Every structure is written in structure tokens, then in C-alpha cells.
Amino acid sequence: MFSKKFSMDFHNILVNCYLQNKRDLPWRNTVNPYLIWLSEIMLQQTRVAQGMPYFFAFTKEFPTVFDLANASEEQVLKLWQGLGYYSRARNLHKTAQYVANELNGVFPPNYKELLQLKGVGEYTAAAIASFSYNEAVPVVDGNVFRVLSRYFGIESDITLPATKKEFTALAYELMPKDNPAIFNQAIMEFGALQCVPKSPNCSICVFNDSCVALQKKKVDVLPVKSKKLKVTNRFFNYLILEDALGNTLIQKRTAKGIWHNLYEFPLLETDRIVDFDFVSNAVQNDIFPSYSILSIEECSEATVIHKLSHQHLHIQFWRVKIKEIIENGLITSNLKTFPFPIAIYNFIEKQELNC
Ligand code: SF4
């Protein structure tokens, strides 16, 4: 339990630092919950510089929650293309429909009710509630974990749910209850700009006379994060079919898992990197047994390792020419109108389907 003076001092220093150094971000100049929600969903697992163009594109295309609700999922995925974690886009769309159709376009008015929305977790609900409604709920994201664990020298493992509670309670105690929005903004910005993950410049930090991690030389080891992410390697072979008319074939990924509802070329997934003989055999005997295969060629320059948070995708592209005409084949110039995972979209754009 801190004295009122300590909390006040901490808050004042933090907020002064924020007011002097803050970035001018478009979602900071509004209390509109739709815009704040949009920005928070976009910025999850995404750097500000990467998310910003998407924020502008979405707010231009869908200025209100009704516009977003009325769009097709394909339109939303297309606009989201390249931002990754596509379940966020699908949840975004469903939530927009729920808010527009069931709540007459009005976002739930407090933290507890915001939490009921699909795709809105504790962090996003706290951000909307505090920024839009000035409700006193602390945001606790990676930045906040880092700042508090270092400043107070807390060595609890931040992957544990109990630690989240501990940090939430601590942030709540430090937060001025009459102006939670600026406190939340300030602590997040401090973590993003000053108390950065690697080698923060503590010599210029406003807290360097009282920071426990600095005094104890523990800046590099805090916050403690025990669980290492287990990364799975997957091996994708995309088959770029080309018929006598130059048309090709794509399919929608309907199964749960990565890239749900995005498009891709026919896929041969293997348990390792495979060679021409393996692909050729699988294509002729298992995947396209009814087609007469004229040639198979690896687009070796397009091979890529696409890293997701839990999976590394080793992607190879193979051009497969066939004699027949593909039923419902797609003209290649129309490919780019479909939403693709960025690894495939880049292939289409760079290679223009030429190996
Ligand atoms: S002194 Fe260094 S570790 Fe401590 S709060 Fe400042 S930047 Fe972070």
C-alpha cells in the first residue's frame, strides 16, 4: 500500500513525461469508442507504425460501426491483409455486426459489459472504458508489465494469471481515479518509448533515482517471463495450377486454425521440406489424378519462411501445368481481388505467377 503522496508523485512524473514526449496518434484525439476499439484491436501484437495505415484505411472505408457491419467478411479480410492474426479481423467484423444490429450502434458503456464483446479481452475493455468513458480500470499490457516490474523490482512470473492480478492491483493503486485515461496512456507510452524491452537508456529516465531494477542491476532480467513459446515448423507446398487458358485454381481455407477464411492455392502439406520427386508423385497420384500433367516446376526463388507467433511456415511454390481446362478456373489477373495471407499475396505480386 503506497502513501497518497507516493502515488501522486509517481503519477505526476509519469504524466509530465507523457505530455512532453507523446506521439501524436490519431486514436488519441477522440473518445469515440468505435475508433478506440478499432485501434486497440489493430495494435494487438502489432507495432504502431505497421498498424497506422490500416487504421486510416479502415476509418476511411468504414467511418462508423454500421459501415463495418454492412461490409462483407471478404472485404474486411482484404483490407486487413498483411496485418496478420486474422481471427482479429473476423471477430472485429462480427462484433461490429453485433453492436450495429443488437445495440443500435452504441458500444457497451462500461468495462464489465465491454468484456462481453467477442474479441474484446481485459486489456481492450480497459482501454475503451478508460479512454472513452474515463472509467478507472488499469490497462495491463506488455509495456505496463515491464515498467512496473522494473520500477518496483517485482520478480513474479508475468505469464502466470496471479501475476496479472498483482500488477492490475498495483496499477489501480497508482492510478488517479479522477483521470484514469491519461494515466493509462502515459504508462503505456512510457513502456513503448522509454522503458523499452532491450537496453533502455536509463541515464535519461525520469525515474532513474528510484527505479529498483536500475539500482539492483536487474533491468535486463525484468520482467520475468518463464514460459517459452513452443514453435512448430510446418511445411507448405503451394501448387500453382495453370491450364491451357492460363487459368488457375484457388480455395478458401475453411478449417479452423491459421488463415481461416482467407484464400490460398491448392496445398500439399508435408512433415519436412520435400523435393521435386515427392511433389511430382503426390500431384500425379493423389492430388490431381484426373489431370494430365504437362510439367511441374519449383519456383525456388519464392521459397520463404513465414514466421507466426507459434508456427514457422516453410513455404514452397510449385507451378503445375496441365493439359485440360480447369472447371471454374480463375483468370490470374483477378487473383489480387481475393484476400490472401500476405506470404501468398507477395508471391502473386512479385512473381506475377512466373517462376
Ligand atoms: S530507470 Fe530504466 S529500467 Fe527503470 S523505469 Fe527508467 S528506463 Fe525503465
Short mmCIF file of N, CA and C in Angstrom, two decimals, residues 237-243 247-250 264-267 283 288 295-297 299 316-322 326 332 335 344 347-348 351-355:
data_model
loop_
_atom_site.label_atom_id
_atom_site.label_comp_id
_atom_site.label_asym_id
_atom_site.label_seq_id
_atom_site.Cartn_x
_atom_site.Cartn_y
_atom_site.Cartn_z
N ASN A 237 3.48 -26.71 -49.38
CA ASN A 237 3.82 -26.69 -50.81
C ASN A 237 2.58 -26.20 -51.56
N TYR A 238 2.65 -25.01 -52.09
CA TYR A 238 1.50 -24.50 -52.84
C TYR A 238 1.64 -24.86 -54.31
N LEU A 239 0.55 -25.35 -54.86
CA LEU A 239 0.54 -25.84 -56.23
C LEU A 239 -0.17 -24.82 -57.11
N ILE A 240 0.59 -24.15 -57.95
CA ILE A 240 0.03 -23.11 -58.81
C ILE A 240 -0.36 -23.78 -60.12
N LEU A 241 -1.59 -24.16 -60.17
CA LEU A 241 -2.08 -24.87 -61.36
C LEU A 241 -2.20 -23.89 -62.53
N GLU A 242 -1.85 -24.35 -63.72
CA GLU A 242 -2.02 -23.50 -64.89
C GLU A 242 -2.57 -24.35 -66.03
N ASP A 243 -3.76 -23.98 -66.51
CA ASP A 243 -4.36 -24.80 -67.57
C ASP A 243 -4.06 -24.20 -68.95
N ASN A 247 -5.50 -20.21 -66.89
CA ASN A 247 -6.26 -20.00 -65.65
C ASN A 247 -5.69 -20.87 -64.53
N THR A 248 -6.06 -20.50 -63.32
CA THR A 248 -5.56 -21.22 -62.15
C THR A 248 -6.69 -21.55 -61.18
N LEU A 249 -6.30 -22.06 -60.02
CA LEU A 249 -7.30 -22.52 -59.05
C LEU A 249 -6.90 -22.02 -57.66
N ILE A 250 -7.87 -21.52 -56.94
CA ILE A 250 -7.61 -21.18 -55.52
C ILE A 250 -8.73 -21.77 -54.68
N GLU A 264 -6.07 -19.46 -50.72
CA GLU A 264 -4.74 -20.00 -50.99
C GLU A 264 -4.81 -20.86 -52.24
N PHE A 265 -3.66 -21.24 -52.75
CA PHE A 265 -3.60 -22.21 -53.85
C PHE A 265 -3.77 -23.60 -53.25
N PRO A 266 -4.07 -24.60 -54.10
CA PRO A 266 -4.14 -25.95 -53.56
C PRO A 266 -2.86 -26.27 -52.79
N LEU A 267 -3.03 -26.91 -51.64
CA LEU A 267 -1.92 -27.08 -50.70
C LEU A 267 -1.56 -28.54 -50.50
N VAL A 283 1.37 -35.04 -56.68
CA VAL A 283 0.48 -34.30 -57.59
C VAL A 283 -0.20 -35.26 -58.57
N PHE A 288 -4.02 -34.39 -58.04
CA PHE A 288 -4.71 -34.13 -59.31
C PHE A 288 -4.66 -35.35 -60.22
N SER A 295 3.89 -30.37 -66.93
CA SER A 295 5.18 -30.09 -66.29
C SER A 295 4.96 -29.62 -64.84
N ILE A 296 5.99 -29.84 -64.06
CA ILE A 296 5.99 -29.32 -62.67
C ILE A 296 7.33 -28.64 -62.47
N GLU A 297 7.24 -27.44 -61.93
CA GLU A 297 8.48 -26.68 -61.78
C GLU A 297 8.46 -25.96 -60.44
N CYS A 299 9.17 -22.97 -58.02
CA CYS A 299 9.52 -21.53 -58.08
C CYS A 299 10.49 -21.30 -56.93
N GLN A 316 6.95 -23.46 -50.01
CA GLN A 316 7.49 -23.62 -51.37
C GLN A 316 6.32 -23.50 -52.35
N PHE A 317 6.61 -22.96 -53.51
CA PHE A 317 5.59 -22.81 -54.55
C PHE A 317 6.01 -23.67 -55.75
N TRP A 318 5.05 -24.38 -56.31
CA TRP A 318 5.33 -25.25 -57.45
C TRP A 318 4.34 -24.92 -58.56
N ARG A 319 4.86 -24.68 -59.76
CA ARG A 319 3.97 -24.41 -60.89
C ARG A 319 3.66 -25.73 -61.61
N VAL A 320 2.37 -26.01 -61.74
CA VAL A 320 1.94 -27.28 -62.32
C VAL A 320 1.12 -26.98 -63.57
N LYS A 321 1.67 -27.30 -64.75
CA LYS A 321 0.92 -27.05 -66.00
C LYS A 321 0.14 -28.30 -66.36
N ILE A 322 -1.12 -28.09 -66.74
CA ILE A 322 -1.94 -29.24 -67.12
C ILE A 322 -2.51 -29.05 -68.53
N ILE A 326 -9.39 -26.06 -66.54
CA ILE A 326 -9.92 -26.20 -65.17
C ILE A 326 -11.37 -25.72 -65.15
N THR A 332 -5.91 -15.28 -63.89
CA THR A 332 -4.89 -14.87 -62.91
C THR A 332 -4.92 -13.37 -62.60
N LEU A 335 -6.76 -12.57 -59.44
CA LEU A 335 -6.33 -13.13 -58.16
C LEU A 335 -6.28 -12.10 -57.04
N ILE A 344 1.40 -15.39 -49.41
CA ILE A 344 0.95 -15.80 -50.74
C ILE A 344 0.73 -14.57 -51.63
N PHE A 347 3.86 -13.43 -53.09
CA PHE A 347 4.26 -14.31 -54.19
C PHE A 347 3.54 -13.90 -55.47
N ILE A 348 2.23 -13.70 -55.36
CA ILE A 348 1.44 -13.34 -56.55
C ILE A 348 1.96 -12.03 -57.13
N GLN A 351 5.98 -12.43 -58.27
CA GLN A 351 6.25 -13.39 -59.34
C GLN A 351 5.32 -13.22 -60.53
N GLU A 352 4.16 -12.58 -60.28
CA GLU A 352 3.13 -12.50 -61.33
C GLU A 352 2.93 -13.90 -61.92
N LEU A 353 3.11 -14.87 -61.04
CA LEU A 353 2.94 -16.28 -61.37
C LEU A 353 4.00 -16.82 -62.33
N ASN A 354 5.06 -16.07 -62.53
CA ASN A 354 6.14 -16.62 -63.35
C ASN A 354 7.28 -17.07 -62.46
N CYS A 355 7.69 -18.30 -62.60
CA CYS A 355 8.79 -18.79 -61.76
C CYS A 355 10.09 -18.13 -62.21
#
